[in-house]
Tab-separated table of C-alpha atoms in Angstrom:
chain	number	residue	atom	x	y	z
A	1	MET	CA	-27.701	-2.441	0.936
A	2	THR	CA	-30.079	0.266	-0.302
A	3	ALA	CA	-32.927	-1.039	1.869
A	4	TYR	CA	-30.595	-1.099	4.875
A	5	ARG	CA	-29.584	2.542	4.260
A	6	ILE	CA	-33.251	3.606	3.970
A	7	VAL	CA	-34.075	2.048	7.335
A	8	GLN	CA	-30.906	3.454	8.903
A	9	GLU	CA	-31.569	7.013	7.687
A	10	ALA	CA	-35.273	6.958	8.597
A	11	LEU	CA	-34.560	5.711	12.129
A	12	THR	CA	-31.754	8.225	12.562
A	13	ASN	CA	-34.109	11.030	11.512
A	14	ALA	CA	-36.810	9.721	13.859
A	15	LEU	CA	-34.350	9.773	16.748
A	16	ARG	CA	-32.873	13.146	15.822
A	17	HIS	CA	-36.079	15.026	14.975
A	18	GLY	CA	-38.842	13.035	16.652
A	19	ASP	CA	-40.345	13.286	20.098
A	20	GLY	CA	-38.824	10.091	21.434
A	21	GLY	CA	-41.852	8.026	20.382
A	22	LYS	CA	-42.018	4.662	18.689
A	23	ALA	CA	-40.885	3.609	15.226
A	24	GLU	CA	-42.126	0.738	13.080
A	25	VAL	CA	-40.162	-0.832	10.209
A	26	THR	CA	-41.781	-2.983	7.520
A	27	VAL	CA	-39.853	-4.711	4.730
A	28	ARG	CA	-41.881	-6.686	2.160
A	29	TYR	CA	-41.143	-8.479	-1.066
A	30	ALA	CA	-43.764	-7.752	-3.721
A	31	ASP	CA	-43.899	-9.416	-7.141
A	32	HIS	CA	-41.107	-7.376	-8.696
A	33	ALA	CA	-39.989	-4.990	-5.976
A	34	LEU	CA	-38.800	-4.704	-2.415
A	35	ARG	CA	-40.947	-2.338	-0.350
A	36	VAL	CA	-39.574	-0.595	2.728
A	37	GLU	CA	-41.643	1.563	5.084
A	38	VAL	CA	-40.597	3.287	8.298
A	39	LEU	CA	-43.251	5.025	10.411
A	40	ASN	CA	-42.618	6.949	13.574
A	41	THR	CA	-44.833	8.734	16.055
A	42	GLY	CA	-44.646	12.414	16.785
A	43	PRO	CA	-46.638	15.635	16.894
A	44	SER	CA	-49.647	15.954	14.611
A	45	VAL	CA	-49.658	18.128	11.500
A	46	LEU	CA	-53.261	18.959	12.378
A	47	THR	CA	-52.420	20.476	15.772
A	48	GLY	CA	-49.474	22.454	14.458
A	49	THR	CA	-47.277	21.572	17.431
A	50	ALA	CA	-43.547	21.501	16.867
A	51	PRO	CA	-41.567	18.383	17.743
A	52	ALA	CA	-39.878	18.427	21.126
A	53	ARG	CA	-36.096	18.533	20.838
A	54	THR	CA	-34.641	15.663	22.798
A	55	ARG	CA	-31.069	16.124	21.562
A	56	PRO	CA	-28.947	19.141	20.667
A	57	ARG	CA	-28.804	20.030	16.969
A	58	HIS	CA	-25.008	20.246	16.625
A	59	GLY	CA	-23.133	17.648	14.608
A	60	GLN	CA	-26.104	16.641	12.482
A	61	GLY	CA	-24.240	15.678	9.336
A	62	THR	CA	-24.393	17.028	5.822
A	63	GLY	CA	-28.164	17.307	5.418
A	64	ARG	CA	-28.214	15.109	2.279
A	65	GLY	CA	-29.748	12.035	3.897
A	66	LEU	CA	-33.160	11.809	2.220
A	67	LEU	CA	-31.935	13.400	-1.007
A	68	GLY	CA	-29.101	10.882	-1.153
A	69	LEU	CA	-31.543	8.037	-0.569
A	70	ARG	CA	-33.827	9.260	-3.372
A	71	GLU	CA	-30.856	9.299	-5.713
A	72	ARG	CA	-29.745	5.834	-4.598
A	73	VAL	CA	-33.234	4.352	-5.111
A	74	ALA	CA	-33.587	6.107	-8.497
A	75	VAL	CA	-30.443	4.320	-9.756
A	76	TYR	CA	-32.482	1.093	-9.575
A	77	GLY	CA	-35.594	2.657	-11.133
A	78	GLY	CA	-37.406	2.924	-7.791
A	79	ASP	CA	-38.951	5.736	-5.811
A	80	LEU	CA	-38.830	7.092	-2.277
A	81	ASP	CA	-41.462	9.196	-0.533
A	82	ALA	CA	-40.871	10.895	2.817
A	83	ARG	CA	-43.443	13.101	4.518
A	84	ARG	CA	-45.093	14.044	7.790
A	85	ARG	CA	-48.153	12.002	8.735
A	86	LEU	CA	-51.410	13.822	9.456
A	87	GLY	CA	-51.943	11.941	12.721
A	88	GLY	CA	-48.396	12.674	13.866
A	89	GLY	CA	-44.911	11.523	13.088
A	90	TYR	CA	-43.200	10.840	9.801
A	91	ARG	CA	-43.334	8.194	7.073
A	92	VAL	CA	-40.570	7.061	4.740
A	93	ARG	CA	-41.683	4.657	2.016
A	94	ALA	CA	-39.563	3.190	-0.774
A	95	ARG	CA	-40.068	0.830	-3.694
A	96	ILE	CA	-36.923	-0.788	-5.055
A	97	PRO	CA	-37.368	-2.903	-8.215
A	98	LEU	CA	-35.770	-6.308	-8.006
A	99	ASP	CA	-35.097	-6.360	-11.774
A	100	ARG	CA	-32.554	-3.740	-12.802
A	101	PRO	CA	-33.772	-1.297	-15.493
């Protein structure tokens, strides 16, 4: 369920804040952890351009999406990293241990 919520939140953020580009979701089982990565395209950090707004900003929720996901992943001893990509877009990456701490 945690992996599902990570993908759901990352894709929602890509739709809400992105430039309408593409998104890529990768889910992998490693030796002792599930790895989830969501990449999306968008403006480059290097050019300093702001993302184009494709939807109005009203009704955006509570603003606890990524913070809530970090807390949820931490319960299982995992970690979540979310940041803008230098070449453009955003990356959300999580590691969720399969063995509970």
